[in-house]
């Protein structure tokens, strides 16, 4: 083919691709219009007079129908940049085909909804009032199910604790941003892990926070006005693109958004909150003193930012809900994907760099079976066909089922950290063994907050180009001397690890405060080392998040880290490894080691940290090993 013909061919390919896309979109809209009554930009009133923009799609029938409700801070406007969008229409079409009304609503202060927005601070009564309004519509059968992922899921748990009589079932997916406290885990909506800030919201807020001076629709605008206006203005902010890998490095961290000209009022108040601040217990977060009164079908994923608190919440509700029917109707799916990536699994699912095989699942069939049972009252076979817990085991690359989490045949097995004092890097002498070390030969390393260990892969979302989520080969990372590497012997038989992974470190330092991190790694025979999960603990919070207790030089302290979670089959010939360090940046904010506020400091000090391991100081990790 002649060179000058190539651009013409490419142009034709693009033209046909656009044509097929437009045809597909037109087909969705045409089919939806044929079977649904479409009522957009309905301004649903809340008890304080604020009205929330709502789109309603319901079957053309005289029968009363159940409702699938999705409330979101994200833009679902049907038009953008002069083009019609069909993402919401596609979801509505699927629901209407199955006999449901599909209702999608913006949180207060978002896009066409009135009022002021505040992440995790929207009144719980908004959800309750929306349920009351929907149940009273003449076309409603009074049964409402909630559905959504991430920020479209985070509000569901706290509202479920209000136990509205029409809230019949919920399907929260990737819901960790709505979980405040569960037992000893206090993440406050993914803001913290072990008392260290998770930086995902630093980046996320830049893209989503809208200015209070944004264009406003005049009071009294009719529905017809709103629909017409929405064709020209979707009210979506378009912030200039930012290199988040550079932006998140700015100090002090309280000025990160200000430094990139982002709106920062919400961030300014959140960055100053300590883990146990009373403001976390107001607004939209769920805490474990609230009783969930709704049957729930939970969806989580191994490489999400909050897998452990997500699973812990499932167990908490199943064990502690006051209503027996609610306790007995909690189901869980755990996929081997990134945040909200369930349906993107393929025949060969790649998460980061690692293939985890065919991780597809019949999500729609299961979710609608769940809703059919609770919203339509169908006596279907959901419970007979659906295991209590469905989880994907990486390595063996298969879906498995259990009645409990962890599975009953998972036996906690403790491995102890060992070395001759030289576990630094993968070239060191660090080992994992089921025997405790006889004498203490502590492994020391230098943590310089100005040169932190960079995040490479991991259980993360929403950080732009700053962190790649998923499993990545850590070999190059493990050449650093500020990473301690402890590895088991080569496995003579395959080992499945499924459940919560507990870890305890005995530490000392020459600074008042510092952090300690752990990663769990699957090491292949060729040396490839894939990360499974990770955690962190800020030393000042080792005795609880309601107080700060600083370290003294020369003293050894016990630190229990927030549990990790996974299901991974370590094949014969593989090895089990953990990495220990004091930073994982920008997955987590750096500890500047001063003992100060950290958020308002520009200068850090170098810490000389030690990990102790002996019979007196048994630093360890406890792995749930599943019997064959």
Coordinates of C-alpha atoms in Angstrom, one line a residue:
X1 CA 0.0 0.0 0.0
X2 CA 1.3 3.4 -0.9
X3 CA 2.2 5.7 2.1
X4 CA -0.2 8.4 1.0
X5 CA -3.1 5.9 1.2
X6 CA -2.6 5.1 4.8
X7 CA -4.1 8.3 6.3
X8 CA -7.1 7.9 4.0
X9 CA -7.6 4.3 5.2
X10 CA -7.3 5.4 8.9
X11 CA -9.8 8.2 8.3
X12 CA -12.3 5.7 6.8
X13 CA -11.8 3.3 9.8
X14 CA -12.5 6.2 12.2
X15 CA -15.5 7.2 10.2
X16 CA -17.0 3.7 10.2
X17 CA -16.2 3.4 14.0
X18 CA -18.0 6.7 14.7
X19 CA -20.9 5.5 12.5
X20 CA -21.3 2.2 14.4
X21 CA -21.0 4.0 17.8
X22 CA -23.7 6.5 16.8
X23 CA -25.9 3.7 15.5
X24 CA -25.5 1.8 18.8
X25 CA -26.3 4.9 20.8
X26 CA -29.3 5.7 18.6
X27 CA -30.5 2.1 19.0
X28 CA -30.3 2.3 22.9
X29 CA -32.3 5.6 22.9
X30 CA -34.9 4.4 20.4
X31 CA -35.4 1.1 22.3
X32 CA -35.7 3.0 25.7
X33 CA -38.2 5.4 24.3
X34 CA -40.3 2.6 23.0
X35 CA -40.6 0.8 26.3
X36 CA -40.1 3.6 29.0
X37 CA -41.8 6.7 30.3
X38 CA -38.8 9.1 30.5
X39 CA -39.1 11.9 33.1
X40 CA -35.9 13.9 33.3
X41 CA -34.9 16.8 35.6
X42 CA -37.5 16.2 38.2
X43 CA -36.6 18.4 41.1
X44 CA -37.3 16.1 44.1
X45 CA -37.9 18.2 47.3
X46 CA -36.1 17.5 50.6
X47 CA -37.4 18.4 54.0
X48 CA -35.4 21.6 54.1
X49 CA -36.8 22.8 50.8
X50 CA -33.7 21.9 48.8
X51 CA -34.5 20.2 45.5
X52 CA -32.4 17.4 44.0
X53 CA -32.2 16.8 40.2
X54 CA -33.6 13.4 39.4
X55 CA -34.1 11.4 36.1
X56 CA -36.8 8.7 36.2
X57 CA -37.2 5.9 33.6
X58 CA -40.1 3.6 34.2
X59 CA -41.9 0.9 32.2
X60 CA -45.0 1.8 30.1
X61 CA -47.4 -0.1 32.2
X62 CA -50.4 0.5 34.5
X63 CA -49.0 -1.9 37.1
X64 CA -47.1 -0.5 40.0
X65 CA -43.3 -1.3 39.7
X66 CA -40.3 -1.5 42.1
X67 CA -37.5 1.0 41.9
X68 CA -33.8 0.7 41.5
X69 CA -32.3 3.9 42.9
X70 CA -28.8 5.3 42.2
X71 CA -27.7 8.5 43.9
X72 CA -24.4 9.9 42.8
X73 CA -22.1 12.9 43.0
X74 CA -21.1 12.2 39.3
X75 CA -22.5 13.7 36.2
X76 CA -25.3 11.7 34.5
X77 CA -26.6 14.5 32.3
X78 CA -27.9 13.2 29.0
X79 CA -25.9 15.8 27.0
X80 CA -22.3 16.9 27.0
X81 CA -20.4 19.1 24.6
X82 CA -23.4 19.1 22.3
X83 CA -23.5 15.3 22.1
X84 CA -26.1 13.0 23.5
X85 CA -24.8 10.5 26.1
X86 CA -26.2 7.0 26.6
X87 CA -24.4 5.6 29.6
X88 CA -27.3 6.3 31.9
X89 CA -29.8 5.3 29.2
X90 CA -28.2 1.9 28.8
X91 CA -28.5 1.2 32.5
X92 CA -32.0 2.4 32.5
X93 CA -32.9 0.2 29.5
X94 CA -31.6 -2.9 31.3
X95 CA -33.7 -2.1 34.4
X96 CA -36.9 -1.2 32.5
X97 CA -36.6 -4.3 30.4
X98 CA -36.7 -6.3 33.6
X99 CA -39.8 -4.5 35.0
X100 CA -38.1 -1.8 37.2
X101 CA -38.2 1.9 37.3
X102 CA -34.6 3.2 37.2
X103 CA -34.2 6.4 39.2
X104 CA -30.9 8.3 39.2
X105 CA -30.3 11.5 41.3
X106 CA -27.5 13.9 42.0
X107 CA -26.4 14.6 45.5
X108 CA -27.2 18.1 46.8
X109 CA -24.9 20.7 45.4
X110 CA -23.9 18.6 42.4
X111 CA -24.8 19.7 38.9
X112 CA -28.5 20.6 38.7
X113 CA -29.2 19.7 42.3
X114 CA -29.7 22.6 44.7
X115 CA -27.8 23.2 47.9
X116 CA -24.1 22.9 48.9
X117 CA -22.1 19.8 48.5
X118 CA -19.8 18.3 51.1
X119 CA -18.1 15.0 50.6
X120 CA -19.4 12.6 53.2
X121 CA -21.3 15.5 54.7
X122 CA -24.5 15.3 52.8
X123 CA -27.4 14.9 55.3
X124 CA -28.6 11.3 55.8
X125 CA -32.1 12.7 55.6
X126 CA -31.7 13.3 51.9
X127 CA -31.7 9.5 51.2
X128 CA -34.6 9.0 53.6
X129 CA -36.6 11.8 52.0
X130 CA -35.9 10.4 48.5
X131 CA -37.3 7.0 49.6
X132 CA -40.4 8.6 51.0
X133 CA -41.0 10.6 47.8
X134 CA -40.5 7.6 45.5
X135 CA -42.7 5.2 47.5
X136 CA -45.6 7.7 47.3
X137 CA -45.6 8.0 43.5
X138 CA -48.7 6.4 42.0
X139 CA -46.5 4.1 39.8
X140 CA -44.4 2.8 42.7
X141 CA -45.0 -0.5 44.4
X142 CA -43.2 0.9 47.5
X143 CA -40.1 -1.3 47.2
X144 CA -36.8 0.4 46.6
X145 CA -33.4 -1.2 46.0
X146 CA -30.2 0.9 46.0
X147 CA -27.3 0.2 43.5
X148 CA -24.0 1.8 42.7
X149 CA -20.2 1.6 43.0
X150 CA -17.7 3.9 44.8
X151 CA -19.2 7.3 45.6
X152 CA -22.5 6.0 44.3
X153 CA -22.3 3.3 46.9
X154 CA -20.7 5.1 49.9
X155 CA -24.0 6.7 51.1
X156 CA -25.9 3.4 51.1
X157 CA -24.7 2.0 54.5
X158 CA -25.4 5.0 56.7
X159 CA -28.9 5.4 55.1
X160 CA -29.5 1.7 55.5
X161 CA -29.0 2.3 59.2
X162 CA -32.1 4.6 59.2
X163 CA -34.1 1.6 58.2
X164 CA -36.7 3.3 55.9
X165 CA -39.6 0.8 55.4
X166 CA -39.3 1.1 51.6
X167 CA -35.5 0.4 51.5
X168 CA -35.9 -3.3 50.7
X169 CA -32.4 -4.3 49.5
X170 CA -29.1 -2.8 48.6
X171 CA -26.1 -3.6 46.3
X172 CA -23.1 -1.5 47.4
X173 CA -20.0 -2.0 45.2
X174 CA -16.5 -0.7 46.0
X175 CA -18.1 0.9 49.0
X176 CA -15.2 1.6 51.3
X177 CA -15.4 5.4 51.0
X178 CA -18.6 5.2 53.1
X179 CA -17.1 3.1 56.0
X180 CA -15.9 5.1 59.0
X181 CA -15.2 2.6 61.8
X182 CA -15.6 -1.1 62.0
X183 CA -14.1 -2.7 65.1
X184 CA -10.5 -1.7 65.4
X185 CA -10.4 -0.5 61.8
X186 CA -10.8 3.3 61.5
X187 CA -10.4 4.5 58.0
X188 CA -13.0 7.3 58.1
X189 CA -14.1 6.8 54.5
X190 CA -10.7 5.8 53.1
X191 CA -9.1 9.0 54.4
X192 CA -6.9 7.1 56.8
X193 CA -5.1 3.7 57.1
X194 CA -3.4 3.0 60.4
X195 CA -3.5 6.7 61.2
X196 CA -1.7 7.7 57.9
X197 CA -3.5 9.7 55.2
X198 CA -4.4 7.8 52.1
X199 CA -3.8 10.3 49.3
X200 CA -6.4 9.2 46.9
X201 CA -8.9 11.9 48.0
X202 CA -6.2 14.5 47.6
X203 CA -6.3 13.8 43.9
X204 CA -10.0 13.0 43.6
X205 CA -11.1 16.2 45.1
X206 CA -9.2 18.2 42.5
X207 CA -11.3 16.7 39.7
X208 CA -14.7 16.8 41.4
X209 CA -15.1 19.6 43.8
X210 CA -17.3 22.3 42.3
X211 CA -17.0 26.0 43.1
X212 CA -19.8 27.6 45.1
X213 CA -19.7 30.4 42.5
X214 CA -20.6 28.0 39.7
X215 CA -23.4 29.0 37.4
X216 CA -26.8 28.4 39.1
X217 CA -30.2 27.8 37.5
X218 CA -32.6 30.5 38.6
X219 CA -35.1 29.5 41.2
X220 CA -38.5 28.7 39.7
X221 CA -37.1 27.3 36.5
X222 CA -39.6 24.8 35.0
X223 CA -38.8 21.2 34.2
X224 CA -39.1 22.1 30.5
X225 CA -36.5 24.9 31.1
X226 CA -34.2 22.5 32.9
X227 CA -34.3 19.9 30.1
X228 CA -33.7 22.5 27.5
X229 CA -30.8 24.1 29.4
X230 CA -29.2 20.7 30.0
X231 CA -28.7 20.2 26.3
X232 CA -26.3 23.2 26.3
X233 CA -24.9 23.3 29.8
X234 CA -24.1 20.1 31.8
X235 CA -22.5 22.2 34.6
X236 CA -19.5 19.9 34.7
X237 CA -16.2 21.5 35.8
X238 CA -13.3 21.1 33.5
X239 CA -10.2 21.6 35.5
X240 CA -6.9 21.7 33.6
X241 CA -5.0 18.4 33.6
X242 CA -2.5 18.0 36.3
X243 CA 0.6 15.8 36.8
X244 CA -0.6 14.2 40.1
X245 CA 2.7 12.4 40.6
X246 CA 4.3 15.8 40.9
X247 CA 1.4 17.5 42.6
X248 CA 1.2 15.0 45.5
X249 CA 4.8 15.6 46.3
X250 CA 4.2 19.2 47.4
X251 CA 4.8 20.2 51.0
X252 CA 3.1 21.1 53.2
X253 CA 0.4 18.7 52.2
X254 CA -2.3 21.1 53.4
X255 CA -1.4 23.2 50.4
X256 CA -1.5 20.5 47.7
X257 CA -4.8 21.6 46.1
X258 CA -4.0 25.3 46.5
X259 CA -0.7 24.7 44.8
X260 CA -2.5 23.4 41.7
X261 CA -5.2 26.1 41.7
X262 CA -7.8 23.6 42.8
X263 CA -10.8 24.4 45.0
X264 CA -9.8 23.4 48.5
X265 CA -12.4 24.5 51.1
X266 CA -13.5 20.9 51.8
X267 CA -10.0 19.6 51.7
X268 CA -8.8 22.3 54.1
X269 CA -11.1 21.1 56.8
X270 CA -10.6 17.4 56.2
X271 CA -6.8 17.5 56.2
X272 CA -6.8 18.9 59.7
X273 CA -9.0 16.1 61.1
X274 CA -7.3 13.5 63.2
X275 CA -8.6 9.9 62.9
X276 CA -10.9 10.2 65.9
X277 CA -12.2 13.7 65.2
X278 CA -15.8 14.1 66.2
X279 CA -16.6 15.5 62.7
X280 CA -16.0 12.1 61.2
X281 CA -19.0 10.9 63.2
X282 CA -21.4 13.4 61.6
X283 CA -22.8 13.3 58.1
X284 CA -22.7 10.4 55.8
X285 CA -20.2 7.9 57.1
X286 CA -21.3 4.5 58.5
X287 CA -19.9 3.5 61.9
X288 CA -20.3 0.2 63.6
X289 CA -22.6 1.5 66.4
X290 CA -25.3 2.0 63.6
X291 CA -27.6 -0.9 62.9
X292 CA -28.0 -1.8 59.2
X293 CA -31.5 -2.9 58.6
X294 CA -31.4 -3.9 55.0
X295 CA -30.6 -7.2 53.2
X296 CA -27.3 -6.5 51.4
X297 CA -25.4 -8.0 48.4
X298 CA -21.9 -6.6 48.8
X299 CA -19.2 -6.4 46.0
X300 CA -15.5 -5.9 46.8
X301 CA -12.3 -6.5 44.9
X302 CA -8.8 -7.6 45.9
X303 CA -7.0 -4.6 44.5
X304 CA -9.4 -2.0 45.8
X305 CA -8.3 0.6 48.3
X306 CA -10.4 -0.7 51.1
X307 CA -10.7 -4.5 50.8
X308 CA -10.2 -5.3 54.5
X309 CA -12.7 -2.8 55.9
X310 CA -15.2 -3.8 53.2
X311 CA -15.0 -7.5 54.2
X312 CA -15.0 -6.6 57.9
X313 CA -18.2 -4.7 57.4
X314 CA -19.9 -7.7 55.8
X315 CA -18.9 -9.8 58.8
X316 CA -20.0 -7.1 61.2
X317 CA -23.5 -6.8 59.7
X318 CA -23.9 -10.6 59.4
X319 CA -23.0 -11.1 63.0
X320 CA -24.5 -8.0 64.7
X321 CA -27.6 -6.8 62.8
X322 CA -30.5 -6.7 65.3
X323 CA -33.0 -8.2 62.8
X324 CA -32.4 -11.9 62.2
X325 CA -33.7 -11.6 58.6
X326 CA -31.1 -9.0 57.9
X327 CA -28.3 -11.1 59.5
X328 CA -29.3 -14.1 57.4
X329 CA -29.4 -12.1 54.1
X330 CA -25.9 -10.8 53.7
X331 CA -24.0 -11.9 50.6
X332 CA -20.5 -11.0 49.3
X333 CA -18.6 -11.2 46.0
X334 CA -14.8 -10.5 46.0
X335 CA -13.3 -10.1 42.5
X336 CA -9.6 -9.9 41.5
X337 CA -9.9 -6.5 40.0
X338 CA -9.2 -2.8 40.6
X339 CA -11.8 -0.4 42.1
X340 CA -15.2 -0.9 40.4
X341 CA -13.6 -3.0 37.7
X342 CA -15.8 -6.1 38.1
X343 CA -17.4 -6.2 34.7
X344 CA -14.1 -5.3 33.0
X345 CA -12.8 -8.8 33.7
X346 CA -12.1 -10.8 30.6
X347 CA -11.1 -14.3 29.5
X348 CA -7.5 -13.3 30.4
X349 CA -7.8 -10.7 33.1
X350 CA -4.7 -8.6 33.6
X351 CA -4.5 -6.7 36.9
X352 CA -1.5 -4.4 36.6
X353 CA 1.1 -6.8 35.1
X354 CA -0.2 -10.1 36.4
X355 CA -2.6 -12.4 34.6
X356 CA -5.2 -13.8 36.9
X357 CA -7.1 -15.8 34.3
X358 CA -10.7 -15.8 33.4
X359 CA -12.3 -13.7 36.2
X360 CA -15.7 -13.1 34.5
X361 CA -18.9 -13.6 36.5
X362 CA -22.6 -13.3 35.7
X363 CA -23.0 -10.1 37.7
X364 CA -26.2 -8.8 36.1
X365 CA -28.0 -12.1 36.5
X366 CA -27.1 -12.3 40.2
X367 CA -27.9 -8.7 40.9
X368 CA -31.3 -8.8 39.2
X369 CA -32.0 -12.1 40.9
X370 CA -31.4 -10.4 44.2
X371 CA -33.6 -7.5 43.4
X372 CA -36.4 -9.8 41.9
X373 CA -36.4 -11.6 45.3
X374 CA -36.6 -8.5 47.5
X375 CA -38.4 -5.9 45.3
X376 CA -40.8 -8.1 43.4
X377 CA -41.3 -10.8 46.0
X378 CA -40.4 -13.5 43.5
X379 CA -39.8 -17.0 44.9
X380 CA -36.8 -17.5 42.7
X381 CA -33.7 -19.7 43.1
X382 CA -31.3 -16.9 44.1
X383 CA -30.4 -18.5 47.5
X384 CA -30.1 -22.0 46.1
X385 CA -27.7 -20.8 43.3
X386 CA -25.8 -18.1 45.0
X387 CA -23.1 -18.9 47.6
X388 CA -22.9 -16.8 50.7
X389 CA -19.4 -15.7 49.8
X390 CA -18.0 -15.9 46.2
X391 CA -14.3 -15.1 46.0
X392 CA -11.7 -15.4 43.3
X393 CA -8.4 -17.1 44.2
X394 CA -5.5 -15.7 42.2
X395 CA -2.7 -18.1 41.3
X396 CA -5.1 -21.0 40.9
X397 CA -7.3 -18.5 38.9
X398 CA -10.8 -19.8 39.9
X399 CA -13.9 -18.6 41.6
X400 CA -14.6 -20.3 44.9
X401 CA -17.4 -20.3 47.5
X402 CA -17.7 -20.3 51.2
X403 CA -20.4 -19.9 53.9
X404 CA -18.1 -17.8 56.0
X405 CA -15.2 -15.4 55.8
X406 CA -12.6 -16.5 56.1
X407 CA -13.5 -20.0 54.9
X408 CA -13.8 -22.5 57.8
X409 CA -10.9 -24.6 56.5
X410 CA -8.5 -21.6 56.7
X411 CA -6.0 -22.2 59.5
X412 CA -4.1 -19.2 60.9
X413 CA -0.4 -20.0 60.6
X414 CA 2.3 -17.7 62.0
X415 CA 5.5 -16.9 60.2
X416 CA 8.2 -15.1 62.1
X417 CA 10.7 -12.5 60.8
X418 CA 14.3 -13.8 60.9
X419 CA 17.7 -12.4 59.9
X420 CA 21.3 -11.9 61.0
X421 CA 20.6 -8.2 61.0
X422 CA 20.9 -7.7 57.2
X423 CA 17.5 -8.0 55.7
X424 CA 17.9 -4.8 53.7
X425 CA 16.8 -5.4 50.1
X426 CA 16.3 -8.7 48.3
X427 CA 20.1 -9.2 48.4
X428 CA 19.9 -9.4 52.2
X429 CA 19.5 -12.3 54.7
X430 CA 15.8 -11.8 55.7
X431 CA 13.7 -14.9 56.1
X432 CA 10.2 -16.0 57.0
X433 CA 10.1 -19.0 59.2
X434 CA 7.6 -20.8 61.4
X435 CA 10.3 -20.7 64.1
X436 CA 11.1 -17.7 66.2
X437 CA 14.6 -16.3 66.1
X438 CA 16.7 -17.3 69.2
X439 CA 18.3 -13.9 69.7
X440 CA 17.6 -10.4 68.6
X441 CA 19.5 -9.2 65.6
X442 CA 17.4 -6.2 64.6
X443 CA 17.3 -5.0 61.0
X444 CA 17.9 -1.3 60.8
X445 CA 17.2 1.0 57.9
X446 CA 17.2 4.7 57.2
X447 CA 13.9 6.4 56.3
X448 CA 14.4 9.8 54.7
X449 CA 10.9 11.4 54.1
X450 CA 12.5 13.5 51.3
X451 CA 13.3 10.3 49.4
X452 CA 10.4 7.9 50.3
X453 CA 9.8 4.5 48.9
X454 CA 7.7 5.1 45.8
X455 CA 4.4 3.3 45.4
X456 CA 4.5 0.8 42.6
X457 CA 1.3 -1.0 42.0
X458 CA -1.0 -1.6 44.9
X459 CA -4.5 -1.6 46.3
X460 CA -5.5 1.9 45.3
X461 CA -7.7 4.0 43.1
X462 CA -8.3 7.6 42.0
X463 CA -4.8 9.0 42.1
X464 CA -4.5 9.9 38.4
X465 CA -1.0 9.1 37.1
X466 CA 0.6 9.1 40.6
X467 CA 0.0 5.4 41.3
X468 CA -0.7 2.4 39.1
X469 CA -3.1 0.0 40.8
X470 CA -2.8 -3.7 40.7
X471 CA 0.0 -6.3 40.8
X472 CA 3.4 -5.3 39.5
X473 CA 6.8 -7.0 39.7
X474 CA 8.5 -5.5 42.8
X475 CA 12.1 -6.8 42.0
X476 CA 13.5 -3.4 41.1
X477 CA 11.9 -1.8 44.1
X478 CA 13.5 -4.5 46.4
X479 CA 17.0 -3.4 45.5
X480 CA 16.5 -0.4 47.9
X481 CA 18.3 -0.6 51.3
X482 CA 15.3 1.1 53.0
X483 CA 13.1 -1.9 52.2
X484 CA 13.5 -5.0 54.4
X485 CA 12.8 -8.2 52.6
X486 CA 11.8 -11.4 54.3
X487 CA 11.2 -14.5 52.2
X488 CA 10.1 -18.1 52.9
X489 CA 11.9 -21.2 51.6
X490 CA 10.8 -22.4 48.2
X491 CA 7.4 -24.1 48.6
X492 CA 7.6 -27.9 48.1
X493 CA 3.8 -27.9 47.7
X494 CA 1.3 -25.3 46.6
X495 CA -0.3 -23.2 49.4
X496 CA -3.5 -21.3 49.3
X497 CA -3.7 -18.2 51.6
X498 CA -7.3 -17.0 51.9
X499 CA -8.6 -14.6 54.6
X500 CA -7.4 -11.8 56.8
X501 CA -3.6 -11.4 57.3
X502 CA -2.5 -10.2 60.7
X503 CA 0.9 -8.7 61.3
X504 CA 2.8 -7.5 64.4
X505 CA 6.1 -5.7 64.4
X506 CA 8.4 -4.9 67.3
X507 CA 10.1 -1.6 66.4
X508 CA 12.4 1.1 67.7
X509 CA 13.5 4.5 66.3
X510 CA 15.5 7.6 67.1
X511 CA 12.5 9.8 66.3
X512 CA 9.3 10.6 68.2
X513 CA 7.0 9.3 65.4
X514 CA 7.4 7.4 62.1
X515 CA 5.4 4.9 60.0
X516 CA 5.8 1.2 59.3
X517 CA 4.6 -0.5 56.2
X518 CA 4.1 -4.0 55.0
X519 CA 3.5 -5.6 51.6
X520 CA 2.6 -9.3 51.0
X521 CA 4.3 -10.7 47.9
X522 CA 4.0 -13.8 45.7
X523 CA 7.5 -14.7 44.4
X524 CA 7.7 -16.7 41.2
X525 CA 10.5 -19.2 40.4
X526 CA 12.0 -16.6 37.9
X527 CA 12.2 -14.0 40.7
X528 CA 9.1 -12.0 39.7
X529 CA 7.5 -10.6 42.8
X530 CA 3.9 -9.6 42.6
X531 CA 2.2 -7.6 45.4
X532 CA -1.0 -8.8 46.9
X533 CA -2.0 -6.3 49.6
X534 CA -0.3 -3.6 51.7
X535 CA -0.9 -1.7 54.9
X536 CA 0.7 0.9 57.2
X537 CA 0.7 2.1 60.8
X538 CA 1.6 5.4 62.2
X539 CA 3.5 4.8 65.4
X540 CA 1.9 7.5 67.4
X541 CA -1.5 5.7 67.1
X542 CA -0.3 2.3 68.1
X543 CA -2.3 2.4 71.3
X544 CA -5.5 3.6 69.7
X545 CA -6.8 6.4 67.5
X546 CA -8.2 8.4 70.4
X547 CA -4.7 9.4 71.7
X548 CA -1.2 10.1 70.4
X549 CA 1.7 8.3 72.2
X550 CA 5.2 9.2 71.0
X551 CA 8.2 7.0 71.0
X552 CA 11.4 7.4 73.0
X553 CA 14.8 6.5 71.6
X554 CA 16.1 3.1 72.7
X555 CA 12.6 1.7 73.6
X556 CA 11.1 -1.2 71.7
X557 CA 7.4 -0.9 70.9
X558 CA 4.8 -3.5 69.7
X559 CA 2.8 -2.4 66.6
X560 CA -0.2 -4.3 65.3
X561 CA -1.0 -3.2 61.8
X562 CA -4.4 -3.1 60.1
X563 CA -5.1 -6.5 58.6
X564 CA -4.5 -7.2 55.0
X565 CA -6.7 -9.5 52.9
X566 CA -6.3 -11.7 49.9
X567 CA -7.0 -15.1 48.3
X568 CA -3.9 -16.3 46.5
X569 CA -2.5 -19.7 45.6
X570 CA 1.3 -19.8 45.9
X571 CA 2.2 -22.6 43.5
X572 CA 4.8 -25.2 44.1
X573 CA 8.2 -23.6 43.6
X574 CA 7.0 -20.1 44.6
X575 CA 7.9 -18.3 47.8
X576 CA 6.0 -16.1 50.3
X577 CA 7.5 -12.7 51.0
X578 CA 6.8 -9.6 52.9
X579 CA 8.4 -6.2 52.6
X580 CA 8.8 -3.9 55.6
X581 CA 9.6 -0.2 55.3
X582 CA 8.4 3.2 56.5
X583 CA 6.9 4.7 53.4
X584 CA 4.7 3.8 50.4
X585 CA 4.3 7.2 48.7
X586 CA 2.1 8.6 47.3
X587 CA -0.2 5.7 48.2
X588 CA 0.1 7.1 51.7
X589 CA 1.2 10.5 52.9
X590 CA 4.8 10.7 54.2
X591 CA 5.4 10.9 57.9
X592 CA 7.9 13.7 58.3
X593 CA 9.0 12.1 61.6
X594 CA 8.9 15.3 63.7
X595 CA 6.0 14.3 65.9
X596 CA 4.2 17.5 64.7
X597 CA 1.0 17.9 62.8
X598 CA 2.6 16.7 59.6
X599 CA 0.0 18.3 57.4
X600 CA 1.4 21.8 57.9
X601 CA 5.1 21.0 57.8
X602 CA 7.6 21.5 55.0
X603 CA 10.7 19.9 56.5
X604 CA 11.2 16.3 57.6
X605 CA 13.9 14.7 59.7
X606 CA 15.7 11.4 58.9
X607 CA 14.6 8.4 61.0
X608 CA 16.8 5.4 61.8
X609 CA 14.3 2.6 62.3
X610 CA 14.7 -1.0 63.5
X611 CA 12.6 -4.1 63.3
X612 CA 13.3 -6.5 66.1
X613 CA 12.7 -10.3 65.9
X614 CA 13.4 -12.8 68.7
X615 CA 11.6 -14.8 71.3
X616 CA 11.1 -11.6 73.3
X617 CA 10.2 -9.6 70.2
X618 CA 8.4 -12.0 67.9
X619 CA 7.8 -9.8 64.8
X620 CA 5.4 -11.9 62.7
X621 CA 2.8 -12.3 60.1
X622 CA -0.2 -14.7 60.4
X623 CA -1.3 -16.3 57.2
X624 CA -4.7 -18.1 56.8
X625 CA -3.7 -21.3 55.0
X626 CA -6.4 -23.3 53.5
X627 CA -6.2 -27.0 53.8
X628 CA -6.2 -29.0 50.5

